[in-house]
Amino acid sequence: MGVTADEGGAAGPWLVVGLGNPGPGYAMNRHNVGFMVADLLAERMGGRFKRAGKAQAQVVEGRIGPPGPGNRRVVLVKPMSYMNLSGGPVNALREFYKVPAARVVAVHDELDIDYGTLRLKLGGGDNGHNGLKSLTGAFGREYHRVRFGIGRPPGRMPVADFVLKDFSSVERKELDYFVDRAADAVECLVLDGLERAQGTYNS
């Protein structure tokens, strides 16, 4: 794959997966907020996404947290397979890096939460989200989720149309702040655990 892997265990990496669709036409869609958070995390780590060998994904390897034993190795992943096929490339990388499902974090849009609100959890259903459905089908449901609220579509707009539209001009005024906060939540989850992250960022 052109990347190196550690053995699993306490020293092994976390796999942080931003869910979205590849290509510039999707870049600012509500469905692509997972990619936005992953891009910000890569920037914080000082890395750039690169194709992961034959895997249908882009990755960045690095560490989060302060210098020393308290930091954590992280592999950021953006599947390039389109949302509903994310499970295949993510599972290939999960197996390559020997990451248990409980050290996978999926960052994704969530319809049933108000815009900008975050909810973190371990396991659960997919709530109709095709990216989560694909991940769960590939390696089970016991992975972490950072759920980024996008709210429900207005009026009778179909859900598929809503999630594949860009954030509105009003939403974009606060989008950078909310993406920044979601990246903070991912870092807190990896460094301090789910309970601490939920207490700080769930609202």
Coordinates of N, CA and C in Angstrom, one line a residue:
M1 N 0.8 -1.2 0.0 CA 0.0 0.0 0.0 C 0.8 1.3 0.0
G2 N 2.1 1.1 0.2 CA 3.0 2.3 0.2 C 3.0 3.0 1.5
V3 N 2.4 2.4 2.6 CA 2.4 3.0 3.9 C 2.8 1.9 4.9
T4 N 3.3 2.3 6.0 CA 3.7 1.3 7.0 C 2.7 1.0 8.1
A5 N 2.7 -0.1 8.7 CA 1.7 -0.5 9.7 C 2.3 -0.9 10.9
D6 N 1.7 -0.6 12.1 CA 2.2 -1.1 13.4 C 1.3 -2.4 13.7
E7 N 1.8 -3.2 14.6 CA 1.0 -4.2 15.2 C -0.1 -3.5 16.0
G8 N -1.2 -4.2 16.2 CA -2.3 -3.7 17.0 C -1.9 -3.6 18.5
G9 N -2.9 -3.3 19.3 CA -2.6 -3.2 20.8 C -2.6 -1.8 21.2
A10 N -2.1 -1.5 22.4 CA -2.2 -0.2 23.0 C -1.4 0.8 22.2
A11 N -0.3 0.4 21.5 CA 0.5 1.4 20.7 C -0.1 1.6 19.3
G12 N -1.1 0.8 18.9 CA -1.6 0.9 17.6 C -2.3 2.2 17.3
P13 N -2.6 2.5 16.1 CA -3.2 3.7 15.7 C -4.7 3.7 15.9
W14 N -5.3 4.9 15.9 CA -6.7 5.1 15.7 C -6.9 5.4 14.2
L15 N -8.1 4.9 13.7 CA -8.5 5.2 12.3 C -9.6 6.2 12.4
V16 N -9.4 7.4 11.9 CA -10.4 8.5 11.9 C -10.9 8.6 10.5
V17 N -12.2 8.3 10.3 CA -12.7 8.3 8.9 C -13.7 9.5 8.7
G18 N -13.4 10.3 7.8 CA -14.3 11.4 7.4 C -15.2 10.9 6.3
L19 N -16.5 10.8 6.4 CA -17.3 10.3 5.4 C -17.8 11.4 4.4
G20 N -17.8 11.1 3.1 CA -18.2 12.1 2.1 C -18.1 11.5 0.8
N21 N -18.3 12.3 -0.3 CA -18.2 11.9 -1.6 C -17.0 12.6 -2.3
P22 N -16.3 11.9 -3.2 CA -15.1 12.5 -3.8 C -15.5 13.5 -4.9
G23 N -14.7 14.4 -5.2 CA -14.9 15.3 -6.4 C -15.3 16.7 -6.0
P24 N -14.9 17.7 -6.7 CA -15.2 19.1 -6.4 C -16.7 19.4 -6.4
G25 N -17.5 18.7 -7.1 CA -18.9 19.0 -7.2 C -19.6 18.7 -5.8
Y26 N -19.0 17.9 -5.0 CA -19.6 17.5 -3.7 C -19.0 18.2 -2.5
A27 N -17.9 19.0 -2.8 CA -17.0 19.5 -1.7 C -17.8 20.2 -0.6
M28 N -18.7 21.0 -0.9 CA -19.4 21.8 0.1 C -20.8 21.3 0.4
N29 N -21.1 20.1 0.0 CA -22.4 19.5 0.3 C -22.5 19.2 1.8
R30 N -23.7 19.2 2.4 CA -23.9 18.8 3.8 C -23.4 17.4 4.0
H31 N -23.6 16.5 3.1 CA -23.1 15.1 3.2 C -21.6 15.0 3.3
N32 N -20.9 16.1 3.0 CA -19.4 16.0 3.0 C -18.8 16.6 4.2
V33 N -19.5 16.9 5.3 CA -18.9 17.5 6.4 C -17.9 16.7 7.1
G34 N -18.0 15.3 6.9 CA -16.9 14.5 7.4 C -15.6 14.7 6.8
F35 N -15.6 14.9 5.4 CA -14.4 15.3 4.7 C -13.8 16.6 5.2
M36 N -14.7 17.6 5.5 CA -14.3 18.9 6.0 C -13.5 18.8 7.3
V37 N -14.1 17.9 8.2 CA -13.4 17.7 9.5 C -12.1 17.0 9.3
A38 N -12.1 16.0 8.5 CA -10.8 15.3 8.2 C -9.7 16.2 7.6
D39 N -10.1 17.1 6.7 CA -9.2 18.0 6.1 C -8.6 18.9 7.2
L40 N -9.4 19.4 8.1 CA -8.9 20.3 9.2 C -8.0 19.5 10.1
L41 N -8.3 18.3 10.4 CA -7.4 17.5 11.3 C -6.1 17.2 10.6
A42 N -6.1 17.0 9.3 CA -4.9 16.8 8.5 C -4.0 18.1 8.6
E43 N -4.7 19.2 8.4 CA -4.0 20.5 8.5 C -3.3 20.7 9.9
R44 N -4.1 20.3 10.9 CA -3.5 20.5 12.3 C -2.3 19.5 12.5
M45 N -2.4 18.4 11.9 CA -1.3 17.4 12.0 C -0.1 17.7 11.1
G46 N -0.3 18.7 10.2 CA 0.8 19.1 9.3 C 1.0 18.1 8.1
G47 N -0.1 17.3 7.8 CA 0.0 16.3 6.7 C -0.9 16.7 5.6
R48 N -0.7 15.9 4.5 CA -1.5 16.1 3.3 C -2.0 14.7 2.9
F49 N -3.3 14.7 2.4 CA -3.9 13.4 2.0 C -3.2 12.9 0.8
K50 N -2.9 11.6 0.8 CA -2.3 10.9 -0.4 C -3.0 9.6 -0.6
R51 N -3.0 9.1 -1.8 CA -3.7 7.9 -2.2 C -3.0 6.7 -1.4
A52 N -3.8 5.9 -0.8 CA -3.3 4.7 0.0 C -3.0 3.5 -0.9
G53 N -2.0 3.6 -1.7 CA -1.7 2.5 -2.6 C -2.9 2.0 -3.4
K54 N -3.2 0.8 -3.3 CA -4.4 0.2 -4.1 C -5.7 0.5 -3.5
A55 N -5.7 0.9 -2.2 CA -7.0 1.2 -1.5 C -7.7 2.4 -2.1
Q56 N -9.0 2.3 -2.2 CA -9.8 3.3 -2.8 C -10.1 4.4 -1.7
A57 N -9.0 5.0 -1.3 CA -9.1 6.0 -0.2 C -7.8 6.8 -0.2
Q58 N -7.9 8.0 0.5 CA -6.8 8.8 0.8 C -6.5 8.8 2.3
V59 N -5.2 8.9 2.6 CA -4.9 8.8 4.1 C -3.8 9.8 4.4
V60 N -3.8 10.2 5.7 CA -2.7 11.0 6.3 C -2.4 10.3 7.6
E61 N -1.1 10.0 7.8 CA -0.6 9.4 9.1 C 0.0 10.5 9.9
G62 N -0.2 10.5 11.2 CA 0.4 11.5 12.1 C 0.0 11.2 13.5
R63 N 0.3 12.2 14.4 CA 0.0 12.1 15.8 C -0.8 13.4 16.2
I64 N -1.7 13.1 17.2 CA -2.4 14.3 17.8 C -2.0 14.3 19.3
G65 N -2.1 15.4 19.9 CA -1.8 15.6 21.3 C -0.4 16.2 21.5
P66 N 0.0 16.5 22.7 CA 1.3 17.1 23.0 C 2.4 16.1 22.7
P67 N 3.6 16.7 22.5 CA 4.8 15.8 22.4 C 5.0 14.9 23.6
G68 N 5.4 13.7 23.4 CA 5.7 12.8 24.5 C 4.7 11.6 24.5
P69 N 4.7 10.9 25.6 CA 3.9 9.6 25.6 C 2.4 9.8 25.6
G70 N 1.9 11.0 25.9 CA 0.5 11.2 25.9 C -0.2 11.4 24.6
N71 N 0.6 11.5 23.5 CA -0.1 11.6 22.2 C -0.5 10.3 21.6
R72 N -1.2 10.4 20.5 CA -1.8 9.2 19.9 C -1.5 9.2 18.4
R73 N -1.1 8.0 17.9 CA -1.0 7.8 16.5 C -2.3 7.7 15.8
V74 N -2.5 8.5 14.7 CA -3.8 8.5 14.0 C -3.6 8.4 12.5
V75 N -4.5 7.6 11.9 CA -4.5 7.5 10.5 C -5.9 8.1 10.1
L76 N -5.8 9.3 9.4 CA -7.0 9.9 8.8 C -7.3 9.3 7.5
V77 N -8.6 9.0 7.3 CA -9.0 8.4 6.0 C -10.2 9.1 5.4
K78 N -10.1 9.3 4.1 CA -11.2 9.8 3.3 C -11.5 8.8 2.2
P79 N -12.5 8.0 2.3 CA -12.8 7.0 1.3 C -13.1 7.7 -0.1
M80 N -12.6 7.2 -1.2 CA -12.8 7.8 -2.5 C -13.8 6.9 -3.3
S81 N -14.6 6.1 -2.6 CA -15.5 5.1 -3.3 C -16.9 5.6 -3.4
Y82 N -17.2 6.8 -3.0 CA -18.6 7.3 -2.8 C -19.2 6.7 -1.5
M83 N -20.0 7.5 -1.0 CA -20.6 7.3 0.4 C -21.1 5.9 0.6
N84 N -21.9 5.4 -0.3 CA -22.6 4.1 0.0 C -21.7 2.9 -0.2
L85 N -20.4 3.1 -0.5 CA -19.4 2.0 -0.7 C -18.2 2.2 0.2
S86 N -18.4 3.1 1.2 CA -17.2 3.4 2.1 C -16.7 2.2 2.9
G87 N -17.5 1.3 3.2 CA -17.1 0.2 4.1 C -15.9 -0.6 3.5
G88 N -15.9 -0.9 2.2 CA -14.8 -1.7 1.6 C -13.4 -1.1 1.8
P89 N -13.2 0.1 1.3 CA -11.9 0.7 1.5 C -11.5 1.0 3.0
V90 N -12.5 1.3 3.8 CA -12.2 1.6 5.2 C -11.8 0.3 5.9
N91 N -12.5 -0.8 5.6 CA -12.2 -2.1 6.2 C -10.8 -2.6 5.8
A92 N -10.5 -2.4 4.5 CA -9.1 -2.8 4.0 C -8.0 -2.1 4.8
L93 N -8.2 -0.8 5.0 CA -7.2 0.0 5.8 C -7.2 -0.5 7.3
R94 N -8.4 -0.7 7.8 CA -8.5 -1.2 9.2 C -7.8 -2.5 9.4
E95 N -7.9 -3.4 8.5 CA -7.2 -4.7 8.6 C -5.7 -4.5 8.4
F96 N -5.3 -3.6 7.4 CA -3.9 -3.3 7.2 C -3.2 -2.8 8.4
Y97 N -3.8 -1.8 9.0 CA -3.2 -1.2 10.2 C -3.5 -2.0 11.5
K98 N -4.3 -3.0 11.4 CA -4.6 -3.9 12.6 C -5.3 -3.1 13.6
V99 N -6.4 -2.3 13.2 CA -7.1 -1.5 14.1 C -8.4 -2.2 14.5
P100 N -8.7 -2.4 15.8 CA -10.0 -3.0 16.1 C -11.1 -1.9 15.9
A101 N -12.3 -2.5 15.7 CA -13.4 -1.6 15.4 C -13.6 -0.5 16.4
A102 N -13.3 -0.8 17.7 CA -13.5 0.2 18.8 C -12.5 1.4 18.7
R103 N -11.5 1.3 17.8 CA -10.6 2.4 17.6 C -10.8 3.0 16.3
V104 N -12.0 2.8 15.7 CA -12.4 3.5 14.5 C -13.3 4.6 14.9
V105 N -13.1 5.8 14.3 CA -14.0 6.9 14.5 C -14.6 7.4 13.2
A106 N -15.9 7.4 13.0 CA -16.5 7.9 11.8 C -17.1 9.2 12.1
V107 N -16.7 10.2 11.3 CA -17.3 11.6 11.4 C -18.2 11.8 10.2
H108 N -19.5 12.1 10.6 CA -20.5 12.1 9.5 C -21.6 13.1 9.8
D109 N -22.4 13.5 8.8 CA -23.5 14.3 8.9 C -24.7 13.5 9.6
E110 N -25.5 14.3 10.3 CA -26.7 13.6 11.0 C -27.9 14.5 10.9
L111 N -28.9 13.9 10.2 CA -30.2 14.7 10.0 C -31.0 15.0 11.2
D112 N -31.0 14.1 12.2 CA -31.9 14.2 13.3 C -31.3 15.1 14.5
I113 N -30.3 15.8 14.2 CA -29.7 16.7 15.1 C -29.6 18.1 14.5
D114 N -29.9 19.2 15.3 CA -29.9 20.5 14.8 C -28.5 20.9 14.2
Y115 N -28.5 21.8 13.3 CA -27.3 22.2 12.6 C -26.2 22.6 13.6
G116 N -25.0 22.1 13.4 CA -23.9 22.5 14.3 C -23.8 21.7 15.6
T117 N -24.8 21.0 16.0 CA -24.8 20.3 17.3 C -24.0 19.0 17.1
L118 N -23.2 18.6 18.1 CA -22.4 17.4 18.0 C -23.0 16.4 19.0
R119 N -22.9 15.1 18.6 CA -23.2 14.0 19.5 C -22.2 12.9 19.2
L120 N -21.6 12.4 20.3 CA -20.6 11.3 20.2 C -21.1 10.1 20.8
K121 N -20.9 8.9 20.2 CA -21.3 7.7 20.8 C -20.5 6.5 20.2
L122 N -20.7 5.4 20.9 CA -20.0 4.1 20.4 C -21.1 3.2 20.0
G123 N -21.1 2.7 18.8 CA -22.1 1.7 18.4 C -23.4 2.3 18.0
G124 N -24.4 1.5 17.7 CA -25.7 2.0 17.4 C -26.1 1.7 15.9
G125 N -27.2 2.1 15.5 CA -27.7 1.9 14.2 C -27.1 2.9 13.2
D126 N -27.6 2.8 12.0 CA -27.1 3.7 10.9 C -28.1 4.9 10.6
N127 N -29.3 4.8 11.1 CA -30.3 5.8 10.9 C -30.5 6.2 9.5
G128 N -30.4 5.2 8.6 CA -30.6 5.5 7.2 C -29.4 6.1 6.5
H129 N -28.3 6.3 7.2 CA -27.1 6.9 6.6 C -26.3 5.9 5.8
N130 N -26.2 6.1 4.5 CA -25.6 5.0 3.7 C -24.1 4.8 4.0
G131 N -23.4 5.8 4.4 CA -22.0 5.6 4.8 C -21.9 4.7 6.0
L132 N -22.7 5.0 7.0 CA -22.6 4.2 8.2 C -23.1 2.8 7.9
K133 N -24.1 2.6 7.1 CA -24.6 1.3 6.7 C -23.5 0.5 6.1
S134 N -22.7 1.1 5.2 CA -21.6 0.4 4.5 C -20.5 0.0 5.5
L135 N -20.2 0.9 6.4 CA -19.2 0.6 7.4 C -19.6 -0.6 8.3
T136 N -20.9 -0.5 8.8 CA -21.4 -1.5 9.7 C -21.4 -2.9 9.0
G137 N -21.8 -2.9 7.7 CA -21.8 -4.1 6.9 C -20.4 -4.7 6.7
A138 N -19.4 -3.9 6.8 CA -18.0 -4.3 6.5 C -17.4 -4.9 7.8
F139 N -17.6 -4.2 9.0 CA -16.9 -4.7 10.2 C -17.7 -4.5 11.5
G140 N -19.0 -4.5 11.4 CA -19.8 -4.4 12.6 C -20.1 -3.0 13.0
R141 N -20.9 -2.9 14.1 CA -21.4 -1.5 14.5 C -20.6 -0.9 15.7
E142 N -19.7 -1.7 16.3 CA -19.0 -1.2 17.5 C -17.8 -0.3 17.2
Y143 N -18.1 0.8 16.5 CA -17.1 1.8 16.2 C -17.7 3.1 16.7
H144 N -16.8 4.1 17.0 CA -17.2 5.4 17.5 C -17.8 6.3 16.3
R145 N -18.7 7.1 16.7 CA -19.3 8.1 15.7 C -19.2 9.5 16.3
V146 N -18.8 10.4 15.5 CA -18.9 11.8 15.8 C -20.0 12.4 14.9
R147 N -21.1 12.6 15.4 CA -22.3 13.0 14.6 C -22.4 14.5 14.5
F148 N -22.4 15.0 13.3 CA -22.4 16.5 13.1 C -23.8 16.8 12.6
G149 N -24.6 17.6 13.4 CA -26.0 17.9 13.0 C -26.1 18.8 11.8
I150 N -27.0 18.4 10.9 CA -27.3 19.2 9.7 C -28.8 19.6 9.7
G151 N -29.6 19.1 10.6 CA -31.0 19.4 10.7 C -31.8 18.6 9.6
R152 N -33.1 18.8 9.6 CA -34.0 18.1 8.7 C -34.2 19.0 7.5
P153 N -34.5 18.5 6.3 CA -34.8 19.3 5.1 C -36.1 20.1 5.3
P154 N -36.1 21.3 4.7 CA -37.3 22.1 4.8 C -38.4 21.6 4.0
G155 N -39.6 21.9 4.5 CA -40.8 21.5 3.7 C -40.8 20.0 3.3
R156 N -41.1 19.8 2.0 CA -41.2 18.5 1.5 C -39.9 18.1 0.7
M157 N -38.9 18.8 0.8 CA -37.6 18.5 0.1 C -37.2 17.1 0.4
P158 N -36.9 16.2 -0.5 CA -36.4 14.9 -0.3 C -35.1 14.9 0.5
V159 N -34.9 14.0 1.3 CA -33.6 13.9 2.1 C -32.4 13.8 1.2
A160 N -32.5 13.0 0.2 CA -31.3 12.9 -0.7 C -31.0 14.2 -1.4
D161 N -31.9 15.0 -1.7 CA -31.6 16.3 -2.3 C -31.0 17.2 -1.3
F162 N -31.5 17.2 -0.1 CA -31.0 18.1 1.0 C -29.6 17.8 1.3
V163 N -29.2 16.5 1.5 CA -27.9 16.2 2.0 C -26.9 16.5 0.8
L164 N -27.3 16.4 -0.4 CA -26.4 16.6 -1.5 C -26.4 18.1 -2.0
K165 N -27.0 19.0 -1.3 CA -26.9 20.4 -1.6 C -25.8 21.0 -0.7
D166 N -25.3 22.1 -1.2 CA -24.3 22.8 -0.4 C -24.9 23.4 0.9
F167 N -24.1 23.6 1.9 CA -24.6 24.4 3.0 C -25.1 25.8 2.6
S168 N -26.2 26.3 3.2 CA -26.7 27.6 2.8 C -25.8 28.7 3.1
S169 N -26.0 29.9 2.6 CA -25.2 31.0 2.9 C -25.2 31.4 4.4
V170 N -26.4 31.2 5.0 CA -26.5 31.5 6.4 C -25.7 30.4 7.2
E171 N -25.8 29.2 6.8 CA -25.1 28.1 7.5 C -23.6 28.3 7.4
R172 N -23.2 28.8 6.3 CA -21.7 28.9 6.0 C -21.1 29.9 6.9
K173 N -21.9 30.9 7.5 CA -21.3 31.9 8.4 C -20.7 31.2 9.6
E174 N -21.3 30.1 10.0 CA -20.9 29.4 11.3 C -20.2 28.1 11.0
L175 N -20.1 27.7 9.7 CA -19.6 26.4 9.4 C -18.2 26.2 9.9
D176 N -17.3 27.1 9.6 CA -15.9 27.0 10.1 C -15.8 26.7 11.6
Y177 N -16.6 27.4 12.3 CA -16.6 27.3 13.8 C -17.0 25.9 14.2
F178 N -18.1 25.4 13.5 CA -18.6 24.1 13.9 C -17.7 23.0 13.4
V179 N -17.0 23.1 12.3 CA -16.1 22.1 11.8 C -14.9 22.1 12.8
D180 N -14.4 23.3 13.2 CA -13.3 23.4 14.2 C -13.7 22.6 15.5
R181 N -14.9 22.8 16.0 CA -15.3 22.2 17.2 C -15.4 20.7 17.0
A182 N -15.9 20.2 15.9 CA -16.0 18.8 15.6 C -14.6 18.2 15.6
A183 N -13.6 18.9 15.0 CA -12.2 18.4 15.0 C -11.7 18.3 16.5
D184 N -12.0 19.3 17.3 CA -11.7 19.3 18.7 C -12.3 18.1 19.4
A185 N -13.5 17.7 19.0 CA -14.2 16.6 19.7 C -13.5 15.3 19.3
V186 N -13.1 15.2 18.0 CA -12.3 14.0 17.6 C -11.1 13.8 18.4
E187 N -10.3 14.9 18.5 CA -9.1 14.9 19.3 C -9.3 14.5 20.8
C188 N -10.3 15.0 21.4 CA -10.7 14.7 22.8 C -11.0 13.3 22.9
L189 N -11.8 12.8 22.0 CA -12.2 11.3 22.0 C -11.0 10.4 22.0
V190 N -10.1 10.7 21.1 CA -8.9 9.9 20.9 C -8.0 10.0 22.1
L191 N -7.8 11.2 22.6 CA -6.8 11.4 23.7 C -7.4 11.1 25.1
D192 N -8.6 11.4 25.3 CA -9.2 11.4 26.7 C -10.3 10.4 26.9
G193 N -10.8 9.8 25.8 CA -11.8 8.8 25.9 C -13.2 9.3 25.6
L194 N -14.2 8.4 25.4 CA -15.5 8.8 25.0 C -16.3 9.6 26.1
E195 N -16.2 9.1 27.3 CA -16.9 9.8 28.4 C -16.5 11.3 28.5
R196 N -15.2 11.5 28.5 CA -14.8 12.9 28.6 C -15.2 13.7 27.4
A197 N -15.1 13.1 26.2 CA -15.5 13.8 25.0 C -17.0 14.1 25.0
Q198 N -17.8 13.2 25.4 CA -19.3 13.4 25.5 C -19.6 14.5 26.5
G199 N -19.0 14.5 27.6 CA -19.2 15.5 28.6 C -18.9 16.9 28.2
T200 N -17.9 17.0 27.3 CA -17.4 18.3 26.8 C -18.2 18.8 25.6
Y201 N -18.5 17.8 24.7 CA -19.0 18.3 23.3 C -20.4 17.9 23.0
N202 N -21.0 16.9 23.7 CA -22.4 16.6 23.5 C -23.3 17.7 23.9
S203 N -24.3 18.1 23.1 CA -25.2 19.2 23.5 C -26.6 18.9 23.0

